[in-house]
XYZ file of C-alpha atoms in Angstrom:
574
model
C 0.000 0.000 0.000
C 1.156 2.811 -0.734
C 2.018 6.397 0.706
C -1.039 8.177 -1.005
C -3.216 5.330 -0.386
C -2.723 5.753 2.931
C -3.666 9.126 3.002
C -6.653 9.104 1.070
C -7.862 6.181 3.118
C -6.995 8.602 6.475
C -8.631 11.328 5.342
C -12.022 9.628 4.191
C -11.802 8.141 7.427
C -11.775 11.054 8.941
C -14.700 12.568 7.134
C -16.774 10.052 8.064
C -15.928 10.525 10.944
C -16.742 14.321 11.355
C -20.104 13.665 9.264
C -20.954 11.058 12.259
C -20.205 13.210 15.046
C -21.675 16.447 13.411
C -24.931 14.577 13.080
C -24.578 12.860 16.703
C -23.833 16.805 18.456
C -26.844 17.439 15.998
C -29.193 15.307 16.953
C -28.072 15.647 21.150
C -28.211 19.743 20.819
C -31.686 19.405 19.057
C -32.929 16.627 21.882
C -31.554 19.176 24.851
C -33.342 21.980 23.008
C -36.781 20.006 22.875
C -36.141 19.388 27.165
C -35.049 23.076 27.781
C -34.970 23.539 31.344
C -36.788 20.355 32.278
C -33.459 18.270 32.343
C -32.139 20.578 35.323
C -35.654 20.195 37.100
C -35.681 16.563 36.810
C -31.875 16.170 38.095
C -32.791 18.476 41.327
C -35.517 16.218 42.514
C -33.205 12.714 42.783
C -32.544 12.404 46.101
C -30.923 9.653 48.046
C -32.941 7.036 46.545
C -30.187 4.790 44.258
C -33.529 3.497 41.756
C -35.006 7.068 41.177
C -30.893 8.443 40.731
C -30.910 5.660 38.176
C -33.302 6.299 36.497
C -32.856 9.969 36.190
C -29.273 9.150 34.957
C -30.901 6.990 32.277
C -33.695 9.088 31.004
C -31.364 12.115 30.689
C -28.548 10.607 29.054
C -31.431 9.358 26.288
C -32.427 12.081 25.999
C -29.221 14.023 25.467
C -27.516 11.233 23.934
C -23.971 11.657 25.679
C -22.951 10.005 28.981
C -20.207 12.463 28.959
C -22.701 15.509 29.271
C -24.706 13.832 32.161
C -21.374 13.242 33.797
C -20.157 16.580 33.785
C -23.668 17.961 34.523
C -23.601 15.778 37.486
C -20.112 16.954 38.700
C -21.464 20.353 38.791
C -24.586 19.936 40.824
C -22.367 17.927 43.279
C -20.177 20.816 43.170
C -22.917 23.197 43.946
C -24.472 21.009 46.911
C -27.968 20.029 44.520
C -26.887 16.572 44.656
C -25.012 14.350 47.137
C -21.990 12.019 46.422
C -24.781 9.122 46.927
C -27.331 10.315 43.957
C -24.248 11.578 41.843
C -22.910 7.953 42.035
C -26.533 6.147 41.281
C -27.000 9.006 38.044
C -24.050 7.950 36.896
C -24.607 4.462 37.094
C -27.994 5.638 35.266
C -26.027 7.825 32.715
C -24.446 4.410 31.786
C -27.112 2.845 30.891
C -28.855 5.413 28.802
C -25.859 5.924 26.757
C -26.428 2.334 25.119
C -29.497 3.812 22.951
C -26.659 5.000 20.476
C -25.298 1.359 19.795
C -29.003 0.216 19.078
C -29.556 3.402 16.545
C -26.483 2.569 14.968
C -27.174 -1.607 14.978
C -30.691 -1.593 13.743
C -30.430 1.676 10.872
C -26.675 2.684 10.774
C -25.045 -0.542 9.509
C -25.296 -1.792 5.831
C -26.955 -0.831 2.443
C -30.496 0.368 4.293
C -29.184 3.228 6.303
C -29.113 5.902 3.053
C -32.905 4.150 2.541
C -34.012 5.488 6.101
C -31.361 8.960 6.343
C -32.931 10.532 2.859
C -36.523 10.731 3.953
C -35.269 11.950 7.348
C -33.790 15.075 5.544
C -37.252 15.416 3.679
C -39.284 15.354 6.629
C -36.595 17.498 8.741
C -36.449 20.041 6.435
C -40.365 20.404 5.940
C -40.478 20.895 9.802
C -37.700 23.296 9.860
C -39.257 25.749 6.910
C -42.797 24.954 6.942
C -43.049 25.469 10.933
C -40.385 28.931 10.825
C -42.582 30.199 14.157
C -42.585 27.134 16.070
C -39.311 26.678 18.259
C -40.097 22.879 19.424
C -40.942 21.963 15.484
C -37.725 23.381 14.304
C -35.817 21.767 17.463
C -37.559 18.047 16.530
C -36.244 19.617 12.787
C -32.709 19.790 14.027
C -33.087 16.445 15.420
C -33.739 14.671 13.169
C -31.391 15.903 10.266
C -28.808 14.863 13.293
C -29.822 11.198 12.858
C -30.017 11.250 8.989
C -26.689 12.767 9.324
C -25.548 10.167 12.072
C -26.673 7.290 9.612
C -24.813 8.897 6.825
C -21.682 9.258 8.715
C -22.084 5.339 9.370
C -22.457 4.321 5.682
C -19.443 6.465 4.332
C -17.173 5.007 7.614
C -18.272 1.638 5.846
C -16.896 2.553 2.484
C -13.724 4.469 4.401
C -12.539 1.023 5.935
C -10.538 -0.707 3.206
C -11.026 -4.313 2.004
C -8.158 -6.202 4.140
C -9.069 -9.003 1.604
C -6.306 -7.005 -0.163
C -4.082 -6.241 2.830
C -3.297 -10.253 4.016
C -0.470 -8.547 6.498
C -3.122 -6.494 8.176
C -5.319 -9.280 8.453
C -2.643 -11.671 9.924
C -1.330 -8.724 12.428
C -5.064 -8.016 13.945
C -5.227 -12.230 13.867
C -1.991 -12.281 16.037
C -3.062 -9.780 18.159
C -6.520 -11.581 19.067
C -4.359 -14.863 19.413
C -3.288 -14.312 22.962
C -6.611 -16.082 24.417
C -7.251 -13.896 27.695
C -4.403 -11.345 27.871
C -5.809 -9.845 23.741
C -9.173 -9.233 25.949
C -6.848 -7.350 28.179
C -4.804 -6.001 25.305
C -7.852 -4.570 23.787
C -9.199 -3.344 26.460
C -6.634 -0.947 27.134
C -6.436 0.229 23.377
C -10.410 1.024 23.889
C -9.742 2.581 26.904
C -6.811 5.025 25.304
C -8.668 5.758 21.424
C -11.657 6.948 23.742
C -9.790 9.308 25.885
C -7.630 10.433 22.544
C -11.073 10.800 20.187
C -12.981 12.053 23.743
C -16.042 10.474 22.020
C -17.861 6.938 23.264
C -20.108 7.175 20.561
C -17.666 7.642 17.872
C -15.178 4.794 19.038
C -18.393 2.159 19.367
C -19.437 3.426 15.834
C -16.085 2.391 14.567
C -16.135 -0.774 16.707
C -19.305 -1.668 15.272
C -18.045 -0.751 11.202
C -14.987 -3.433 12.365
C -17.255 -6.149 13.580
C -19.558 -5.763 10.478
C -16.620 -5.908 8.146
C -15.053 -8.995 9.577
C -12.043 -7.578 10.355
C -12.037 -8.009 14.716
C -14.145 -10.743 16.177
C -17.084 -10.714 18.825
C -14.537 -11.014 21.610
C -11.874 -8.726 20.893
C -15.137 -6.204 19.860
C -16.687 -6.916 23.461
C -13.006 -6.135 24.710
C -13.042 -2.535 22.876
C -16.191 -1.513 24.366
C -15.241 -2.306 27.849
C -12.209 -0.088 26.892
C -14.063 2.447 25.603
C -16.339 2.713 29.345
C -13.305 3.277 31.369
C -11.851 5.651 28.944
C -15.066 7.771 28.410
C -15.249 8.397 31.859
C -11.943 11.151 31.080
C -14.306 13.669 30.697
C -15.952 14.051 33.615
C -12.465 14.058 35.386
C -11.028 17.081 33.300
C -14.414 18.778 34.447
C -13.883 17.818 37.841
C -9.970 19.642 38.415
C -11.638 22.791 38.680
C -13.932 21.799 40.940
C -14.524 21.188 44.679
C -13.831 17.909 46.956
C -17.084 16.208 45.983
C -16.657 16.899 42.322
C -13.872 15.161 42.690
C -14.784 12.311 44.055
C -18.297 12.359 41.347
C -16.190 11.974 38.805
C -13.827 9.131 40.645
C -16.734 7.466 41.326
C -17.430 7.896 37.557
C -14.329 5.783 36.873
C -14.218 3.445 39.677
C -17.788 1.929 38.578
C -16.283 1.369 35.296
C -13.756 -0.217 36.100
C -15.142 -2.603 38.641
C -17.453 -3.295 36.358
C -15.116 -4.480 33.818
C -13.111 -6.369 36.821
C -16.841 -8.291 37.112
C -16.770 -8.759 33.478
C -14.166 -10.412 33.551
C -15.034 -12.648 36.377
C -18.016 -14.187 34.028
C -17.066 -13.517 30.530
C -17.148 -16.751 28.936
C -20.600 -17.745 30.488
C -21.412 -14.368 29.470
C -20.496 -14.924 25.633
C -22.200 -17.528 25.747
C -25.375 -16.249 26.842
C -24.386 -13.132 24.347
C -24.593 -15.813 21.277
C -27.507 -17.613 22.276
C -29.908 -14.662 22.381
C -28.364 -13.431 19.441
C -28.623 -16.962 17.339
C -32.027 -16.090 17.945
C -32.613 -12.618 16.946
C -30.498 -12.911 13.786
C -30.620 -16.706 13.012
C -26.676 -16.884 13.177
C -23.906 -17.297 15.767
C -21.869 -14.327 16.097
C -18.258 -16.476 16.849
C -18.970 -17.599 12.876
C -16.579 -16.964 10.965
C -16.403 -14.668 7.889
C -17.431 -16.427 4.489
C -18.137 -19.577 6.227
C -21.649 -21.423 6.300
C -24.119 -19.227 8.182
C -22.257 -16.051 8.664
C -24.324 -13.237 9.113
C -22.991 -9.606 9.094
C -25.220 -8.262 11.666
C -24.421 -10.996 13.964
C -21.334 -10.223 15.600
C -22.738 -5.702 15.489
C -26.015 -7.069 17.285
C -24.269 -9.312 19.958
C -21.840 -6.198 20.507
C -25.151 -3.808 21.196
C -26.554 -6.551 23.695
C -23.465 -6.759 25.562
C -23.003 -2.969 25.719
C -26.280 -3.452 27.604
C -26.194 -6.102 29.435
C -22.613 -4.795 30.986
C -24.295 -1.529 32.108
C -27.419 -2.938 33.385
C -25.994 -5.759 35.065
C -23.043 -3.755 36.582
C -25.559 -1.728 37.701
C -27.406 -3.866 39.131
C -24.733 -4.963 41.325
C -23.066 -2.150 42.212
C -26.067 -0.037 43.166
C -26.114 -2.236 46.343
C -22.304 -1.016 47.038
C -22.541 3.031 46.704
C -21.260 2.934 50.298
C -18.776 1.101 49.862
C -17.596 3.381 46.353
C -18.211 6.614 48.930
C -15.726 4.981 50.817
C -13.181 4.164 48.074
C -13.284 7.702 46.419
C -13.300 9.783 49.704
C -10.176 7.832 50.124
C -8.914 8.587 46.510
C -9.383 12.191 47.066
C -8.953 13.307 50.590
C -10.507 16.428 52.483
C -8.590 19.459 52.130
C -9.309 21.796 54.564
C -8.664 25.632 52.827
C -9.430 29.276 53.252
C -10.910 29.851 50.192
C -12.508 33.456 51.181
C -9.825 35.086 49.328
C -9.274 32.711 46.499
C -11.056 33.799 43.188
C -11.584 30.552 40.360
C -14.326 30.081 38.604
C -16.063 27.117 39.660
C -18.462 25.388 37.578
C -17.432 27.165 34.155
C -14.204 25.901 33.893
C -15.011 23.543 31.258
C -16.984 24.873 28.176
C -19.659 21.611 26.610
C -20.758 22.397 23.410
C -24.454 22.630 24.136
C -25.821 25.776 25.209
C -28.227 24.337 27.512
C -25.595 22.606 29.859
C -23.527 26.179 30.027
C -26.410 27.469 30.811
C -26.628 25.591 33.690
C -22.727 26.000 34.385
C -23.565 29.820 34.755
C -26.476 29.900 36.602
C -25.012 27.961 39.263
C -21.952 30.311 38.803
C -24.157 33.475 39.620
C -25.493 31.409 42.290
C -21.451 31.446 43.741
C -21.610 35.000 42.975
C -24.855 36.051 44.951
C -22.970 33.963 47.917
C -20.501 35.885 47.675
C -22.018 39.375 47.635
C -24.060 38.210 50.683
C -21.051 36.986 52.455
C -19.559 40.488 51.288
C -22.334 42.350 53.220
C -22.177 40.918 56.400
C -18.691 43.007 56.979
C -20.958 46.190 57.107
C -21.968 46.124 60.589
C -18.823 45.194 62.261
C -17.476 48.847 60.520
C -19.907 50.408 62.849
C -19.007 48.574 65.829
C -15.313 47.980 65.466
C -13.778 48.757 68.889
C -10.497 50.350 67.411
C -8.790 51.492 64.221
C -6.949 48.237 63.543
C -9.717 46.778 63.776
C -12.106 48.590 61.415
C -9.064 48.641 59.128
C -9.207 45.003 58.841
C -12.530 44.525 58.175
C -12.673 47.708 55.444
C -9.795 45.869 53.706
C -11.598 42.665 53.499
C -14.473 44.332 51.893
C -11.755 45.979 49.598
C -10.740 42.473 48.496
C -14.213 40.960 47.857
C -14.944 44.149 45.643
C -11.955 43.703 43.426
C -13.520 39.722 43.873
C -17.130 40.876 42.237
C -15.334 42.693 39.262
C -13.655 39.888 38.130
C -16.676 37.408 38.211
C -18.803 40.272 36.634
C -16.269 40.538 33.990
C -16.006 36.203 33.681
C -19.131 35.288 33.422
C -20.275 38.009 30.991
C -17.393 36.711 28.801
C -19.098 33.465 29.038
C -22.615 34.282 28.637
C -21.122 36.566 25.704
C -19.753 32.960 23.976
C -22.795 31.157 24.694
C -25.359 33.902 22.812
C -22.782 33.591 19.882
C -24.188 30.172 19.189
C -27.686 29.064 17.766
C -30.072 29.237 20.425
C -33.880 29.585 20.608
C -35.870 33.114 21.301
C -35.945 31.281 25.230
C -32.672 30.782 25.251
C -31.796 34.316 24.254
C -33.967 35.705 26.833
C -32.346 33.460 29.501
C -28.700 35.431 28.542
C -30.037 38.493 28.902
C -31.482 37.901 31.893
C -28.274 36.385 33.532
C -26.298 39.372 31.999
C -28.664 41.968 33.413
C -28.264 39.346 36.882
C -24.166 39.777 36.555
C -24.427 43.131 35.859
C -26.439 44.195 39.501
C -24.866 41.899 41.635
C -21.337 43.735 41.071
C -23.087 47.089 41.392
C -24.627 45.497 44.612
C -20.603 44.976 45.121
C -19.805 48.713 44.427
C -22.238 49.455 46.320
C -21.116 47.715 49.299
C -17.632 49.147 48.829
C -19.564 52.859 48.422
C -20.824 52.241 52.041
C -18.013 51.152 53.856
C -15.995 53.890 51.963
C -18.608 56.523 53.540
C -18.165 54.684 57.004
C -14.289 55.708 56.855
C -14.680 59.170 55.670
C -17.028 59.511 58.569
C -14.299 57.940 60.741
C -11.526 59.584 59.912
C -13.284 63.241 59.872
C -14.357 61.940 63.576
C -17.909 62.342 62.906
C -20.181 60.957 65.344
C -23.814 59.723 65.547
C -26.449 59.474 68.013
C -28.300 55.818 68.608
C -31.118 57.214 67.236
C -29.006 58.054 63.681
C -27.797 54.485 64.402
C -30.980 52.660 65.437
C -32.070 53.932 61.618
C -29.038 52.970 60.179
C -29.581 49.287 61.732
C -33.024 49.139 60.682
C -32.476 50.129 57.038
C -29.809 47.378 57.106
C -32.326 44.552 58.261
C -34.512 45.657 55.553
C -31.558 45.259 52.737
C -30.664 42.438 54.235
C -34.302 40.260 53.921
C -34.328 41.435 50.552
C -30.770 39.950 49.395
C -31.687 37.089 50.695
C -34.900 36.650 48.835
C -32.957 37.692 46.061
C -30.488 34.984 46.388
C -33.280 31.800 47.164
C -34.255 33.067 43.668
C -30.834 32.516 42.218
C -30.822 29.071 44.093
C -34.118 28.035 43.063
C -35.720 27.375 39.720
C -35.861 30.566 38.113
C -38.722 29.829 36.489
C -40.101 30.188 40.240
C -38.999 33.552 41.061
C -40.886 34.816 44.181
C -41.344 38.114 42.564
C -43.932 38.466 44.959
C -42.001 38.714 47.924
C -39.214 40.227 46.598
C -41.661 43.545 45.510
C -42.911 43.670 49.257
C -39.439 44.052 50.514
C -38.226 46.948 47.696
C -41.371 48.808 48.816
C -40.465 48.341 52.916
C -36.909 49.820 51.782
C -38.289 52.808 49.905
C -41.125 53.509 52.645
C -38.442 53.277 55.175
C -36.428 55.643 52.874
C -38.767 57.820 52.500
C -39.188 57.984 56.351
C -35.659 58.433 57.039
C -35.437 61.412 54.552
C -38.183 63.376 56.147
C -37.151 63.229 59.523
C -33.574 64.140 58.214
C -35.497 67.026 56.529
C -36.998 68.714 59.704
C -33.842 67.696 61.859
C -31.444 70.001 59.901
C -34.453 72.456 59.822
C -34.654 72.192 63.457
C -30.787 72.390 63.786
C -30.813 68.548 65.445
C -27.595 67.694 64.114
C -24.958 69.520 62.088
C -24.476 69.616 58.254
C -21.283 67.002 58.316
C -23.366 64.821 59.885
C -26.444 65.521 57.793
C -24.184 65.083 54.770
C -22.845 61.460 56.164
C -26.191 60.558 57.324
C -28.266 61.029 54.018
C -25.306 59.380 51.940
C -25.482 56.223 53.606
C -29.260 55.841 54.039
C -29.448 56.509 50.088
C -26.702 54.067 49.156
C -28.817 51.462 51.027
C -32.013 52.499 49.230
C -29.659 52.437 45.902
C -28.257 48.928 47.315
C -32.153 47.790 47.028
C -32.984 49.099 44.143
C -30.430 47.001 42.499
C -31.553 43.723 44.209
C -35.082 43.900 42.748
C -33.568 44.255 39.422
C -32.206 41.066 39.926
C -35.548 39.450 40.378
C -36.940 41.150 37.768
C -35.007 39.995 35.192
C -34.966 36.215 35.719
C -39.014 36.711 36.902
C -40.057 38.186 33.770
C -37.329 37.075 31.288
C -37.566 33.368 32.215
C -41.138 33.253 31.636
């Protein structure tokens, strides 16, 4: 063979291989558009219950169509304290399972001379939805679907006519012969080169669509095929851990546990795989008609025998590993709490990003990413407001000046998350999303955008508070009593602001967070009345007028800016 052969064989390969994963990211984006926010809803509700975990994993991986994405979804809520260690580990078990729908699409259509006869009407009915239905968002979403499984079919058949005849090639055929020679240690051989082309390719789908083009060519057999798939489950589980470095101790461990089920689960594999085979051939003798160990050209052989034996294993490994494991999520607690130990950190200086580290390419999950990211960043401009009152009371200089430079620190803090996650929102409006989606941006801009005024604001108060300090201006308790209760009422209102931006948004208590704007500017109101007639009466002088009626009117100011954060995900997630 030579040089140029080579190449052109590479590159078609490669072709087919972009047409199959442009079609699979396709077909998952257009599936995650149809769910919308329902895929977040449904992962917030599993609770410690391993069979409901399980089957949240599974529904939401079929529906997205990427273990991968439920993964690193799954790292983040465990990162953000929406799920424990426990349902991480039983959606993930879940996400396993629901990943298998992919070898079944590409078994049953993808494989063979029928799979232009199904992908061509596809297009025709995809592209009727897509111009007939322009107004409809869920039409054109089903639209987008679908062209990404016409697409995913086509990709099969031209990675069919990429792989060349080894007929021609008897070296190639006697090396891959050699290499399955070994009896148990080519399982273990192929195993491993599963496990490293999936964390190479980063794709599952894409290294069982190639295992399955192999098998239905004749040039691997059913074991050495069975072998690549286990492969393939330890190395797709790479994802979730590159997700997982920039995030906490239990995102960690998620994604550990990600790879210790795997693994373990090819360890019990193992254990049975002969009997297994076995029972793999018999069911698929009679599905097909033909034994999948036949070999190629002789009496019986069947190319769909050895693809359909390779789907049924792919599920019966999940579901039984599953199966068994679920009873031992303790015991895997135990194991990656051990594999990634506690490590006990001041963090309230540190700045990193912590669920946006890693950037999926479907809008919906980085859409989650963020909103749990503004969720950090309301925390933190809470946390940020509780140094106010210790300003007042600080016994001595040192002390105050301690405190003032903290809130110096988590000021600089908000302009750098402000100025983060707008750069990520920013990328994620770039791409094709629905009129919803849009509206969900510009709502968690205009949400970024107040909660580092609320910041500046913050700063502007404590910044009055030493100006008023150093000019050794006092005031009264009665100044001070209305200074404490204007601070109460900011207070209840950030944190009705912030169970917003941990809840739902589609659930907004807009409500409640009205009622406590309009207690702020009554209040205000109040306060500037009575500061009115006091300077009219001569109760105080002007420099501590001045001080007064700054501070009372950055709070008012400070309010006005948390109801704008309601607002926007109250109306604009509608």
């Amino acid at each position: 063979m030579s040089f140029s052969e080579i190449l052109i064989i590479i590159i078609n390969f490669a072709g087919a291989l972009a047409v199959f994963l442009f079609g699979m990211k396709l077909m998952s984006e257009g599936l995650q558009k149809i769910a919308g926010n329902r895929m977040r809803s449904i992962m917030g509700k599993v609770t410690g219950n391993p069979l409901r975990g399980i089957l949240t994993g599974t529904a939401v991986t079929t529906v997205i169509q990427s273990s991968s994405a439920t993964t690193v979804m799954v790292v983040s809520f465990v990162n953000a304290g929406l799920l424990s260690l426990a349902g991480a580990i039983a959606v993930i078990m879940g996400a396993n399972i629901g990943t298998t729908v992919t070898a079944w699409i590409i078994s049953l259509f993808g494989l063979g001379e029928s799979s232009s006869a199904f992908s061509l009407p596809m297009f025709l009915g995809a592209v009727a939805l897509i111009f007939m239905f322009t107004k409809s968002d869920k039409l054109r979403f089903i639209g987008e679907f679908v062209i990404g499984l016409a697409l995913l079919l086509f990709g099969m058949g031209f990675l069919q006519q990429a792989m060349p005849n080894l007929e021609e090639y008897p070296q190639a055929l006697e090396t891959l012969a050699r290499l399955s020679g070994y009896g148990f240690w080519s399982i273990i051989l192929f195993i491993a080169v599963g496990a490293l082309l999936t964390c190479l390719v980063q794709a599952s789908a894409a290294m069982m669509a190639i295992t399955l083009v192999m098998c239905y060519n004749g040039w691997i057999g059913l074991d050495a095929a069975v072998a690549l798939v286990m492969g393939q489950n330890i190395g797709t589980t790479i994802t979730a851990n590159i997700a997982a470095m920039v995030a906490n101790t239990n995102g960690k461990r998620a994604a550990r546990a990600h790879l210790v089920f795997n693994v373990v689960g090819v360890i019990i594999t193992l254990i049975v795989f002969r009997p297994l085979m076995s029972l793999i051939a018999n069911i698929t003798g009679g599905m097909v008609g033909s034994d999948p160990y036949t070999a190629v050209g002789a009496a019986g052989y069947n190319p769909n025998a050895i693809p359909m034996a390779l789907s049924l294993f792919h599920t019966f490994f999940n579901v039984f590993n599953t199966f068994i494991l679920a009873w031992f999520i303790p015991v895997i607690i135990r194991i990656v709490n051990w594999l990634v130990k506690d490590k006990p950190e001041d963090e309230e200086y540190t700045y990193k990003l912590k669920y946006i580290g890693s950037w999926m390419n479907t809008a919906e999950i980085n859409m989650q990413a963020a909103e749990r990211e503004i969720t950090e960043f309301s925390k933190r401009v809470l946390r940020m407001y509780t140094f106010l009152p210790p300003l007042r009371t600080a016994k001595d200089d040192d002390e105050f000046n301690r405190t003032f430079e903290r809130i110096e620190k988590y000021e600089e803090i908000t302009d750098r998350m402000e100025m983060e996650i707008s750069q990520f929102l920013t990328r994620i409006s770039e791409g094709d999303l629905s009129h919803q989606g849009s509206q969900r941006i510009s709502a968690m801009l205009c949400v970024v955008d107040n909660l580092e005024s609320i910041g500046d604001t913050i700063y502007q108060i404590a910044a009055t508070r030493k100006n008023k300090r150093q000019t050794a201006v006092h005031f009264d308790q009665h100044l001070n009593d209305n200074l404490a209760q204007m601070t109460q009422l900011v207070a209840h209102a950030l944190d009705i602001m912030d169970a917003n931006l941990d809840s739902d948004y589609d659930h907004a208590d807009l409500e409640q967070a009205e009622l406590a704007e309009d207690e702020i500017n009554k209040y205000r109101d109040h306060l500037r009345d009575e500061h009115l007639n006091a300077l009219k009466s001569g109760t105080y002088d002007f420099a501590i007028g001045n001080a007064y009626s700054s501070l009372y009117a950055l709070y008012e100011k400070l309010g006005d800016y948390v109801i704008n954060i309601t607002e926007a995900i109250a109306v604009k997630f509608k």
